[in-house]
XYZ file of C-alpha atoms in Angstrom:
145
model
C 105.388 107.825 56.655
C 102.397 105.438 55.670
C 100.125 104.273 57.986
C 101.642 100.515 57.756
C 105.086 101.369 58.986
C 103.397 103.305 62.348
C 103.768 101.728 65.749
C 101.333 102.950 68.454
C 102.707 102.186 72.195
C 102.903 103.675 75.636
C 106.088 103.899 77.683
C 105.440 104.371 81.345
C 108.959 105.789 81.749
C 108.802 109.214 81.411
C 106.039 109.516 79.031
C 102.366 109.894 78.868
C 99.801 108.421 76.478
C 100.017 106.625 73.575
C 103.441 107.355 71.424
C 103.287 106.989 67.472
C 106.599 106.393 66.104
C 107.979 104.869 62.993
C 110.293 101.801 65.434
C 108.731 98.840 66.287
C 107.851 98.633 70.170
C 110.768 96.685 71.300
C 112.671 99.818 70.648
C 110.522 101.758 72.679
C 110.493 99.067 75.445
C 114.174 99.123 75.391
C 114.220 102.925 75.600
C 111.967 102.902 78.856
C 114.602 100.216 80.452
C 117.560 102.750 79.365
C 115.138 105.254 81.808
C 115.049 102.834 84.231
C 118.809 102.092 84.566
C 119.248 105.650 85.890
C 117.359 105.895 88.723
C 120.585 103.182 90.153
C 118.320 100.282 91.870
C 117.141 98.726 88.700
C 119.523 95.935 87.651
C 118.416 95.106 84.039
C 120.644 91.703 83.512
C 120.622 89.943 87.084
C 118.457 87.095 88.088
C 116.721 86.368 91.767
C 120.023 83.910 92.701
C 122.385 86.766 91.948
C 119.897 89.716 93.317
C 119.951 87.624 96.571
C 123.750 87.076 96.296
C 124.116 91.112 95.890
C 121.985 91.919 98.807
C 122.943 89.901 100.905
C 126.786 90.844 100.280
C 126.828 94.080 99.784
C 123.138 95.179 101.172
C 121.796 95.696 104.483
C 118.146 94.879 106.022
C 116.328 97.172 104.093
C 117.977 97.460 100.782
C 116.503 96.778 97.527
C 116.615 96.822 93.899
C 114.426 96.081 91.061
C 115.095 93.520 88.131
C 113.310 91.980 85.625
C 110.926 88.880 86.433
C 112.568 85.587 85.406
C 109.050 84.336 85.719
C 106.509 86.575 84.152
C 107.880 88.150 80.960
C 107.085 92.421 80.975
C 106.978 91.978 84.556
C 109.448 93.106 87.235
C 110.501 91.526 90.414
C 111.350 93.715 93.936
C 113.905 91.553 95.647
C 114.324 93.221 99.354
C 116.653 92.104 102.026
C 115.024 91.294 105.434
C 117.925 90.358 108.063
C 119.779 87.436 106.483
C 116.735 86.845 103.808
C 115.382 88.242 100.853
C 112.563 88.681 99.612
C 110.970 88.875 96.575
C 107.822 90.629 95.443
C 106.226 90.388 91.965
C 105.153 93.817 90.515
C 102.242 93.586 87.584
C 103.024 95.959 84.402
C 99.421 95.870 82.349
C 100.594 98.065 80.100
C 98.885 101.234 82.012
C 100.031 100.678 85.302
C 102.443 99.262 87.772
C 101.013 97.350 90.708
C 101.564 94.468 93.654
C 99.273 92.674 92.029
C 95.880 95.029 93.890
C 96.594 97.850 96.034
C 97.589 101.472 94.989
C 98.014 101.744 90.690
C 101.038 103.634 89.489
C 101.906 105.454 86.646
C 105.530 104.219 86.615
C 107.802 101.816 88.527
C 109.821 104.862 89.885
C 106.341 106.007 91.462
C 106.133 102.528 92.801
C 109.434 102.503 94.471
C 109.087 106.039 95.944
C 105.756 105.549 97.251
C 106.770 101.910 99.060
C 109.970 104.266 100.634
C 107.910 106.617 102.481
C 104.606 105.123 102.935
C 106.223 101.726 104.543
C 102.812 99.903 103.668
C 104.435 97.462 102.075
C 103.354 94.237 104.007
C 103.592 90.236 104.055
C 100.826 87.969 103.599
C 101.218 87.720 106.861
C 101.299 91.688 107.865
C 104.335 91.893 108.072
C 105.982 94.984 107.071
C 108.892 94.839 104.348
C 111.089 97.991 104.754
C 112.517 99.520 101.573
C 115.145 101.835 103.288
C 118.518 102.154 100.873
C 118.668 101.057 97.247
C 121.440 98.975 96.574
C 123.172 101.043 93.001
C 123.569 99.014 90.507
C 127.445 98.945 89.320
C 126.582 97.924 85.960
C 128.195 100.076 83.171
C 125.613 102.655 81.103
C 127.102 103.388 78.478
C 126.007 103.421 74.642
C 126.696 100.580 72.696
């Protein structure tokens, strides 16, 4: 392989460091979503309307999924039902790390996620604390295309 036709990139999912490979880094983006899709509360296609539509439907206070940000592209958006509201809570990819925009730094979103479940730090401007308690499973078909 010549040196023209290598990609450099890092995928958070499941990987460490920088990855040289012969695809072009959408590939490798789109293999880190595929990661993504099985941990069940990532929803890959929805936007905040329909997130909100889902939780508050088929969700209880507490449940939660992740999608991507409508709003900030390589971003992700926690959307988190709150009684008959829902929330939603921009989470910063840099490229190294996943955060809520300051706070604790995470290797991955699934470290994210799984530290805001048992920690329960997760707060409001206001200090209020937002509860992730159940994911809501995402009933989307996975599949290979």
């Amino acid at each position: 392989m010549n040196s023209s036709s290598r990609y450099a990139t890092k995928c958070n999912e499941g990987g460490s460091g920088l990855v040289y490979l012969q695809y072009p880094p959408h590939m490798v983006i789109a293999a880190c979503l595929k990661n993504l899709v099985v941990t069940g509360w990532f929803h890959p296609t929805i936007s905040g309307i329909e997130a909100e539509k889902l939780l508050l439907e088929q969700g209880f206070d507490g449940s939660f999924l992740a999608r991507l940000s409508s709003s900030n592209p390589g971003a992700f958006t926690l959307s988190v039902r709150r009684g008959q509201e829902v929330t939603h809570i921009k989470i910063q990819n840099n490229g190294d790390f996943f955060d809520l925009y300051g706070g604790e730094k995470f290797a991955t979103l699934p470290e994210l996620v799984q530290y805001y479940m048992e920690n329960g730090e997760l707060k409001e401007k206001n200090g209020q604390v937002i509860e992730l308690k159940q994911p809501l499973i995402c009933a989307e078909p996975t599949t290979e295309r």
